[in-house]
Amino acid sequence: MSDGSTDVLIVGGGPVGLSTALFLARKGIRPILVERRPRLSTIPRATGLHARTVEIFRTVGLEPAVQQAGMKIVGPGAELDLVRAGRATPLVMLGAQSLADLHKSFVMEAHDVDYDTFTPSWPIWCGQDHYEPLLHDAAVEAGAEIRFQNELIGLTQDQDGVTATVNDNGTTRTIRARYVVAADGVKSPVREMLQIGNRSNGVAGNFVSIIFRAKVDLPDTAPRFTLIYLMNQLAQGLLLFIEPGRWMFGVNYYPERGQSPADFTPERCVELARIAAGDPELEVEVESAQPWDARHMVADAYQSGRVFLAGDACHAHPPAGGFGVNAGIQDAHNLAWKLADVLQGRADESLLDSYEAERRPVGAATADQAWMLFRTRGQLADEDKAAYRDFVIVTMGYRYTSNAIVGAPADTELLPRELTFTGQPGSRAPHGWVDHDGARVSTIDVLTEGWTLATAPGGDAWLAAVEAVSAETGLPITALTAGPDGDLADDGSWLASCGVGPGGALLVRPDGIVAWRSAGPVDDQTQTLAAALATILRGA
């Protein structure tokens, strides 16, 4: 039975699939999303949303709701009033025997990043079960169609599109799509159907995550934390603070010793929760016990014809660094605007080649960083120290090189050693506070609404070039002046921080990445801008 057609079919209704649906719908594309589960996740799972991910949510209006649903991640000892009120949590990992022994704990890892210097968005600690509904509702409101209890069971491609066969709660249907995005998890059936191989370092450990509720009273004098590595012979693993009264305890099990998830009976889970708390009489409500593997994997390809992989379908990470869902949402953000520009006739299909060229190196580097951190638990060997990068660099300091970037230096380092935003093509455009349309906003708020060209006041030739190129190509481009009395009004320091001087210009893509830059004046602004966009959008 045929069930219609769509420009984009999304397979998988987790955070990455839902984000893809939202980003596409806001670009005017009405995707269909199919998810085999009957409903959204009720399990916290991916809890740490890094600053770059929150920035992306900010651009689609979701940052306030995510902030309300979660807690601000702060440095150790910072904003204690918010921490004690359950509105913030410090990014600290302790080593301890149990929650009752926190006075004997020691700091294994602590991160104190001054996000205000480079982003308007602070990271958020928020369970997946809280932000998935926000993504779902926003995607549906924007025009996406989401179908639960729809499992993809077949996929065929031809030169014009893809035919998907779906089991719709017992009824077999087909959906015709021009493109497919597979966000169907680490065991991705779509990846298997496409016979895409992968590079893997294997499995670093097997775990069962016990989600439980318990009232644990911590004295004000107790150290505050986000995670505890429990060094307890009776129950060793990682204890995560999810939200007040709710915890996740990831406990190792060892298949080579004959152990399995079946060993984690409800009674055993209660016992383990009490050991973690250090209270044998604690009242415990176990919500769930989910097995998982700390797995490393990078797909050999992110694209096969008209089908694209995103999220865990193309890269899997051990949990160290909390990179997984963040990398997946950034995949979705990178791909969605490119699909929209192609589908709406503003770009050739060659633009889609840049998705794998940009995101696969980042995905591989991210997976490798997570593997290194998980295997060493932060105690890096000398041979690892040169390759290690701080988690903020991994999540937002990366550099792209592809046909969708013009002018990236030949020696561009994928993950630089220092976190800097200088306006280099291939990097996220620098953040700065400016006055725009009567409001004080971040440049991130303005530069992610579409294609944008920023120039200094007096750059009338660039403004005329934008008008001419937009008329010729049909590509909407917003032209803004930056500096005193400009559209992005400041003292001129923001544009200077982008490496753009008098007579120059900065071209920013819809995902906030610098696509091209002219440090100073050129002979023919219209020809120069047209040539840069032709390279990006037409592969010319």
XYZ file of C-alpha atoms in Angstrom:
540
model
C 0.000 0.000 0.000
C 1.404 3.380 -0.983
C 1.341 6.074 1.653
C 2.339 9.120 -0.326
C 5.600 10.931 -0.891
C 7.861 13.451 0.764
C 10.980 15.400 -0.019
C 12.817 13.902 2.965
C 12.057 10.747 4.909
C 13.743 10.567 8.323
C 14.251 7.164 9.915
C 14.523 7.296 13.705
C 12.726 9.461 16.243
C 15.437 10.058 18.826
C 17.041 13.466 19.401
C 18.946 13.413 16.102
C 15.971 12.412 13.971
C 13.681 14.884 15.718
C 16.286 17.645 15.333
C 16.595 16.871 11.620
C 12.815 17.119 11.261
C 12.757 20.430 13.119
C 15.633 22.004 11.190
C 14.164 20.936 7.830
C 10.650 22.075 8.685
C 11.906 25.505 9.688
C 13.565 25.744 6.266
C 10.232 25.086 4.533
C 10.699 21.350 3.943
C 7.930 19.106 5.331
C 9.602 15.798 6.148
C 8.020 12.553 7.265
C 9.689 10.859 10.231
C 9.110 7.173 10.982
C 9.939 5.664 14.367
C 9.454 2.010 15.318
C 8.810 2.815 19.002
C 5.262 3.635 20.111
C 6.284 6.878 21.832
C 9.141 9.178 22.778
C 11.840 8.030 25.171
C 10.992 7.823 28.861
C 14.654 7.255 29.753
C 17.088 10.134 30.403
C 19.989 8.665 28.392
C 21.951 11.553 26.822
C 21.888 14.241 29.506
C 24.695 16.680 28.722
C 23.963 19.308 26.073
C 27.168 21.137 25.202
C 27.243 24.866 24.510
C 27.280 24.474 20.710
C 24.157 22.304 20.846
C 22.397 24.830 23.067
C 23.433 27.541 20.576
C 21.748 25.539 17.834
C 18.609 25.165 19.940
C 18.772 28.912 20.537
C 18.586 29.572 16.788
C 15.295 27.635 16.552
C 13.784 29.194 19.674
C 14.203 26.194 21.992
C 16.928 27.438 24.337
C 14.557 28.908 26.981
C 12.472 25.723 27.138
C 15.562 23.515 27.432
C 16.932 25.769 30.169
C 13.654 25.423 32.044
C 13.600 21.647 31.598
C 17.193 21.152 32.732
C 19.965 22.684 34.813
C 22.758 25.045 33.927
C 26.192 23.384 33.951
C 28.595 25.519 35.973
C 32.155 25.320 37.202
C 33.152 23.800 40.539
C 32.109 25.976 43.453
C 30.226 28.381 41.179
C 26.657 29.628 41.567
C 26.068 27.532 44.687
C 22.645 29.044 45.300
C 21.474 27.712 41.944
C 23.161 24.366 42.585
C 21.451 23.938 45.979
C 18.126 24.956 44.452
C 18.441 22.273 41.779
C 18.771 24.777 38.913
C 22.467 24.189 38.206
C 25.017 21.396 38.484
C 28.817 21.655 38.515
C 30.810 19.797 35.881
C 32.749 17.771 38.426
C 33.502 14.049 38.657
C 34.320 12.674 42.093
C 35.803 9.398 43.192
C 34.011 7.929 46.202
C 32.737 4.767 47.885
C 29.136 6.025 48.003
C 27.037 9.137 48.412
C 27.297 8.698 52.161
C 31.095 8.968 51.933
C 31.311 12.211 49.970
C 33.353 13.768 52.755
C 36.085 11.265 51.798
C 35.745 11.811 48.063
C 38.368 13.289 45.763
C 38.102 15.192 42.493
C 38.896 13.065 39.442
C 37.917 15.665 36.837
C 36.679 19.244 37.030
C 35.999 21.724 34.270
C 35.506 25.445 34.702
C 34.999 27.129 31.343
C 34.174 30.815 30.935
C 31.575 30.355 28.209
C 30.619 34.038 28.276
C 33.781 34.893 26.358
C 32.816 32.966 23.217
C 29.109 32.021 23.255
C 25.750 33.353 24.414
C 24.711 29.844 25.480
C 25.783 27.842 28.510
C 25.648 24.029 28.462
C 22.610 22.373 29.991
C 22.221 19.156 32.006
C 18.882 17.812 30.815
C 17.546 14.304 30.393
C 16.642 13.141 26.911
C 13.149 12.366 28.191
C 12.732 16.089 28.911
C 14.073 17.623 25.693
C 12.767 15.048 23.210
C 9.166 16.270 23.690
C 10.353 19.831 23.078
C 11.958 18.813 19.785
C 8.911 16.754 18.809
C 6.383 19.494 19.461
C 8.487 22.168 17.747
C 9.011 19.947 14.677
C 5.294 19.174 14.361
C 4.386 22.823 14.821
C 6.843 23.752 12.049
C 5.254 21.260 9.641
C 6.972 17.893 10.103
C 4.903 14.693 10.171
C 5.970 12.156 12.797
C 4.689 8.573 12.699
C 5.259 6.230 15.621
C 5.023 2.439 15.387
C 6.373 2.711 11.833
C 9.405 0.488 11.278
C 11.471 0.718 8.120
C 11.876 -2.768 6.626
C 13.110 -2.057 3.108
C 14.839 0.572 1.001
C 15.483 0.841 -2.732
C 17.026 3.717 -4.664
C 16.913 4.950 -8.243
C 18.169 8.101 -9.952
C 15.108 10.101 -8.935
C 14.512 9.058 -5.354
C 14.113 6.388 -2.710
C 11.259 3.958 -2.061
C 10.954 2.992 1.597
C 8.897 0.041 2.799
C 7.473 0.548 6.268
C 5.654 -1.739 8.692
C 2.949 0.579 10.010
C 1.705 -1.268 13.102
C 1.158 -4.445 11.084
C 0.302 -2.874 7.715
C 2.963 -2.709 5.001
C 3.201 0.658 3.286
C 5.598 2.387 0.902
C 6.783 5.965 1.082
C 8.470 7.678 -1.822
C 11.134 10.255 -0.895
C 13.687 12.306 -2.773
C 16.160 11.828 0.087
C 16.396 9.759 3.266
C 18.160 10.633 6.519
C 18.885 7.601 8.713
C 19.138 8.541 12.389
C 18.330 5.012 13.517
C 21.033 4.370 16.089
C 24.306 2.561 16.495
C 22.904 -0.719 15.129
C 21.376 1.209 12.204
C 19.317 -1.126 9.994
C 19.651 1.442 7.191
C 23.442 1.312 7.394
C 23.221 -2.468 7.160
C 20.827 -2.291 4.193
C 23.267 -0.006 2.412
C 26.165 -2.345 3.298
C 28.234 0.528 4.648
C 31.128 -0.791 6.714
C 32.793 0.870 9.657
C 36.029 1.393 11.544
C 35.846 0.346 15.177
C 38.163 0.040 18.146
C 35.646 -2.352 19.661
C 33.791 -2.296 22.952
C 35.456 -0.789 26.012
C 32.913 -2.144 28.465
C 29.433 -3.548 28.994
C 27.023 -1.777 31.299
C 23.507 -1.704 32.657
C 22.149 1.749 33.459
C 19.812 1.685 36.426
C 17.502 4.688 36.571
C 16.120 5.134 40.064
C 14.423 7.662 42.280
C 15.462 8.123 45.885
C 15.496 10.947 48.384
C 19.135 11.399 49.289
C 19.783 14.303 51.646
C 23.212 15.779 51.015
C 24.438 18.293 53.589
C 25.321 21.764 52.374
C 28.931 21.014 53.272
C 29.090 18.028 50.891
C 30.999 18.607 47.628
C 28.766 19.163 44.631
C 29.146 17.063 41.496
C 27.578 15.824 38.292
C 29.138 12.360 38.259
C 30.694 10.017 40.790
C 32.966 7.144 39.902
C 32.104 4.619 42.600
C 35.182 2.748 43.777
C 33.206 0.175 45.685
C 33.965 -3.532 45.475
C 30.264 -4.294 45.938
C 29.106 -2.000 43.131
C 31.580 -0.332 40.818
C 30.428 2.072 38.141
C 29.438 5.618 37.303
C 26.685 7.361 39.253
C 25.083 10.351 37.515
C 22.964 13.012 39.123
C 20.081 13.469 36.672
C 17.861 15.868 38.575
C 16.846 16.292 42.215
C 15.718 12.893 43.502
C 16.633 11.033 40.294
C 19.833 9.109 39.549
C 21.444 6.908 36.942
C 23.891 4.207 38.004
C 25.890 2.645 35.164
C 27.176 -0.686 36.471
C 29.698 -2.896 34.708
C 28.919 -6.486 33.854
C 31.339 -8.979 32.290
C 30.073 -11.429 29.637
C 33.400 -13.287 29.724
C 32.604 -14.154 33.344
C 29.155 -15.447 32.438
C 27.391 -12.244 33.526
C 24.521 -10.712 31.580
C 21.805 -8.029 31.834
C 19.476 -10.766 33.081
C 21.398 -10.656 36.366
C 19.988 -7.190 37.048
C 16.673 -8.205 38.549
C 14.489 -5.550 40.204
C 15.721 -6.743 43.601
C 19.362 -6.560 42.509
C 18.851 -3.049 41.102
C 17.432 -1.843 44.415
C 20.377 -3.409 46.232
C 22.861 -1.670 43.914
C 21.105 1.689 44.327
C 21.343 1.358 48.101
C 25.039 0.495 47.872
C 25.608 3.560 45.682
C 23.796 5.741 48.186
C 25.515 4.142 51.169
C 22.170 3.534 52.863
C 20.950 -0.095 53.203
C 17.470 1.068 54.221
C 16.971 3.676 51.489
C 13.564 3.710 49.806
C 14.261 3.195 46.115
C 11.980 3.288 43.077
C 13.645 1.667 40.077
C 12.360 3.122 36.817
C 14.318 0.973 34.391
C 17.478 -1.033 33.810
C 18.894 -0.709 30.286
C 21.953 -2.586 28.951
C 24.406 -0.785 26.681
C 27.970 -1.023 25.388
C 30.708 1.608 25.504
C 31.355 1.209 21.806
C 33.595 3.008 19.329
C 32.558 3.148 15.664
C 32.911 5.415 12.639
C 31.044 4.540 9.452
C 33.104 4.226 6.280
C 30.680 6.590 4.551
C 27.997 9.027 5.658
C 26.185 8.922 2.324
C 25.101 6.303 -0.167
C 23.293 7.788 -3.140
C 20.274 9.644 -1.807
C 20.561 8.269 1.723
C 22.495 9.997 4.517
C 23.503 8.686 7.939
C 23.425 10.896 11.026
C 24.133 10.529 14.733
C 24.900 7.113 16.203
C 24.148 5.530 12.827
C 27.508 6.846 11.597
C 29.544 7.411 14.770
C 29.409 5.823 18.223
C 31.317 7.062 21.233
C 31.980 5.831 24.735
C 30.292 8.273 27.120
C 33.460 10.127 28.206
C 33.057 13.771 27.262
C 29.324 13.404 26.655
C 29.871 13.898 22.922
C 27.350 11.474 21.405
C 24.014 13.275 21.099
C 25.765 16.620 20.596
C 27.707 15.361 17.583
C 24.500 13.878 16.180
C 22.503 17.085 16.514
C 25.351 18.937 14.827
C 25.198 16.386 11.985
C 21.512 17.207 11.585
C 22.155 20.950 11.662
C 24.871 20.657 9.014
C 22.778 18.501 6.681
C 19.357 20.133 6.962
C 20.144 23.505 5.376
C 22.008 21.800 2.536
C 19.062 19.541 1.758
C 16.748 22.562 1.898
C 18.872 24.625 -0.498
C 19.051 21.716 -2.951
C 15.352 20.854 -2.730
C 14.363 24.498 -3.156
C 16.527 24.868 -6.248
C 19.135 27.200 -4.763
C 22.002 24.706 -4.997
C 23.113 21.728 -7.069
C 23.300 18.266 -5.542
C 27.080 18.718 -5.378
C 26.489 20.736 -2.196
C 25.365 17.536 -0.464
C 28.843 16.042 -0.937
C 30.090 18.524 1.651
C 28.075 16.829 4.421
C 30.344 13.793 4.573
C 33.445 15.862 3.786
C 32.748 18.079 6.809
C 31.067 15.855 9.364
C 32.871 12.536 8.937
C 36.322 13.867 9.961
C 34.711 15.578 12.956
C 32.784 12.421 13.837
C 35.916 10.297 13.646
C 37.957 12.733 15.733
C 35.173 12.958 18.306
C 34.867 9.186 18.594
C 38.633 8.872 18.969
C 38.725 11.522 21.696
C 35.926 9.780 23.598
C 37.671 6.417 23.287
C 40.939 7.876 24.570
C 39.268 9.530 27.553
C 37.165 6.515 28.456
C 40.038 4.042 28.283
C 42.362 6.224 30.340
C 39.735 7.788 32.656
C 41.527 11.081 32.222
C 44.978 9.741 33.174
C 46.541 10.234 29.769
C 49.723 8.454 28.812
C 52.475 10.572 27.291
C 51.704 9.263 23.810
C 48.057 10.371 24.198
C 48.725 13.894 25.442
C 49.656 15.289 22.028
C 46.392 14.033 20.519
C 44.149 15.102 23.403
C 41.883 18.128 22.962
C 39.707 19.814 25.567
C 36.036 18.857 25.260
C 35.036 22.429 24.314
C 37.371 22.298 21.305
C 35.939 18.912 20.304
C 32.345 20.146 20.488
C 32.632 23.606 18.946
C 36.191 24.487 17.960
C 36.425 22.112 14.975
C 37.246 23.363 11.474
C 35.558 22.249 8.259
C 37.186 21.872 4.855
C 34.990 21.031 1.850
C 33.623 22.392 -1.416
C 31.159 24.385 0.733
C 34.036 26.406 2.238
C 36.079 28.855 0.179
C 39.463 30.040 1.378
C 40.162 27.674 4.273
C 43.941 27.576 4.834
C 45.653 24.528 3.379
C 47.146 23.690 6.770
C 43.820 23.878 8.627
C 43.894 21.691 11.737
C 40.650 19.804 12.311
C 40.831 20.191 16.108
C 43.137 23.083 16.960
C 44.985 23.116 20.269
C 43.465 26.422 21.347
C 39.823 27.456 21.265
C 39.773 30.522 19.046
C 37.128 32.036 16.796
C 38.814 34.312 14.291
C 36.435 34.272 11.325
C 38.537 31.679 9.519
C 36.495 30.032 6.759
C 35.280 26.661 8.017
C 34.914 27.744 11.651
C 31.897 28.925 13.601
C 31.477 32.697 13.214
C 32.643 34.572 16.327
C 30.120 35.547 18.970
C 29.793 39.174 19.992
C 27.134 41.335 21.623
C 25.691 43.943 19.277
C 22.656 46.203 18.989
C 20.333 44.994 16.244
C 16.806 46.215 15.476
C 16.607 47.926 18.846
C 17.689 44.933 20.907
C 20.948 43.732 22.431
C 21.646 40.357 20.812
C 24.439 37.959 20.053
C 25.760 37.823 16.520
C 24.886 34.103 16.724
C 21.209 35.140 16.828
C 21.473 37.148 13.617
C 23.933 35.157 11.525
C 21.987 31.878 11.577
C 18.716 32.974 9.984
C 19.992 32.244 6.470
C 22.863 33.280 4.235
C 24.384 36.500 5.595
C 27.078 38.866 4.397
C 28.525 41.265 6.979
C 30.659 44.247 6.063
C 31.834 47.480 7.671
C 29.820 50.706 7.428
C 30.458 52.331 4.091
C 30.533 49.015 2.254
C 27.902 50.078 -0.246
C 29.567 48.111 -3.034
C 29.119 44.886 -1.026
C 25.472 45.716 -0.343
C 24.923 46.228 -4.058
C 26.738 42.961 -4.759
C 24.401 41.078 -2.427
C 21.367 42.522 -4.190
C 22.734 41.638 -7.613
C 23.816 38.100 -6.725
C 20.540 37.357 -4.920
C 18.561 38.500 -7.953
C 20.734 36.433 -10.307
C 20.776 33.192 -8.278
C 17.495 33.329 -6.369
C 19.430 32.803 -3.157
C 18.186 35.028 -0.330
C 21.180 36.759 1.271
C 20.905 39.220 4.114
C 23.408 42.086 3.961
C 24.374 43.662 7.271
C 26.820 46.384 8.240
C 28.818 45.807 11.424
C 30.303 48.581 13.515
C 29.251 52.010 14.803
C 25.695 52.858 13.719
C 25.507 49.646 11.684
C 22.939 46.839 11.599
C 25.199 44.990 14.030
C 26.136 48.025 16.073
C 29.224 47.952 18.268
C 32.553 49.744 18.421
C 33.845 47.831 15.417
C 35.590 45.140 17.467
C 33.377 42.248 16.357
C 34.123 42.532 12.644
C 37.788 43.065 13.445
C 37.736 39.824 15.484
C 36.535 38.110 12.305
C 39.697 39.159 10.481
C 37.788 41.672 8.334
C 39.113 45.185 7.898
C 37.808 48.253 6.019
C 36.364 47.281 2.657
C 36.208 43.582 3.532
C 33.297 41.190 4.037
C 32.338 37.971 5.828
C 29.950 35.398 4.300
C 28.221 33.153 6.838
C 26.246 29.999 6.005
C 22.827 29.208 7.507
C 24.517 26.961 10.099
C 26.640 29.846 11.413
C 29.849 28.598 9.767
C 32.016 31.107 7.904
C 31.805 30.164 4.227
C 34.179 32.780 2.810
C 36.002 35.926 3.887
C 37.604 38.927 2.259
C 39.927 40.657 4.701
C 39.875 43.870 2.695
C 38.549 45.459 -0.512
C 38.445 43.666 -3.881
C 38.263 44.995 -7.424
C 34.770 43.707 -8.220
C 32.558 42.843 -5.251
C 29.722 41.360 -7.326
C 31.997 39.069 -9.320
C 33.913 38.015 -6.212
C 30.785 37.167 -4.210
C 29.182 35.385 -7.173
C 32.307 33.274 -7.687
C 32.451 32.236 -4.021
C 28.792 31.209 -3.994
C 29.116 29.399 -7.323
C 31.881 27.267 -5.821
C 29.796 26.502 -2.743
C 26.376 25.974 -4.309
C 27.217 24.743 -7.795
C 30.643 23.179 -7.436
C 31.845 25.617 -10.097
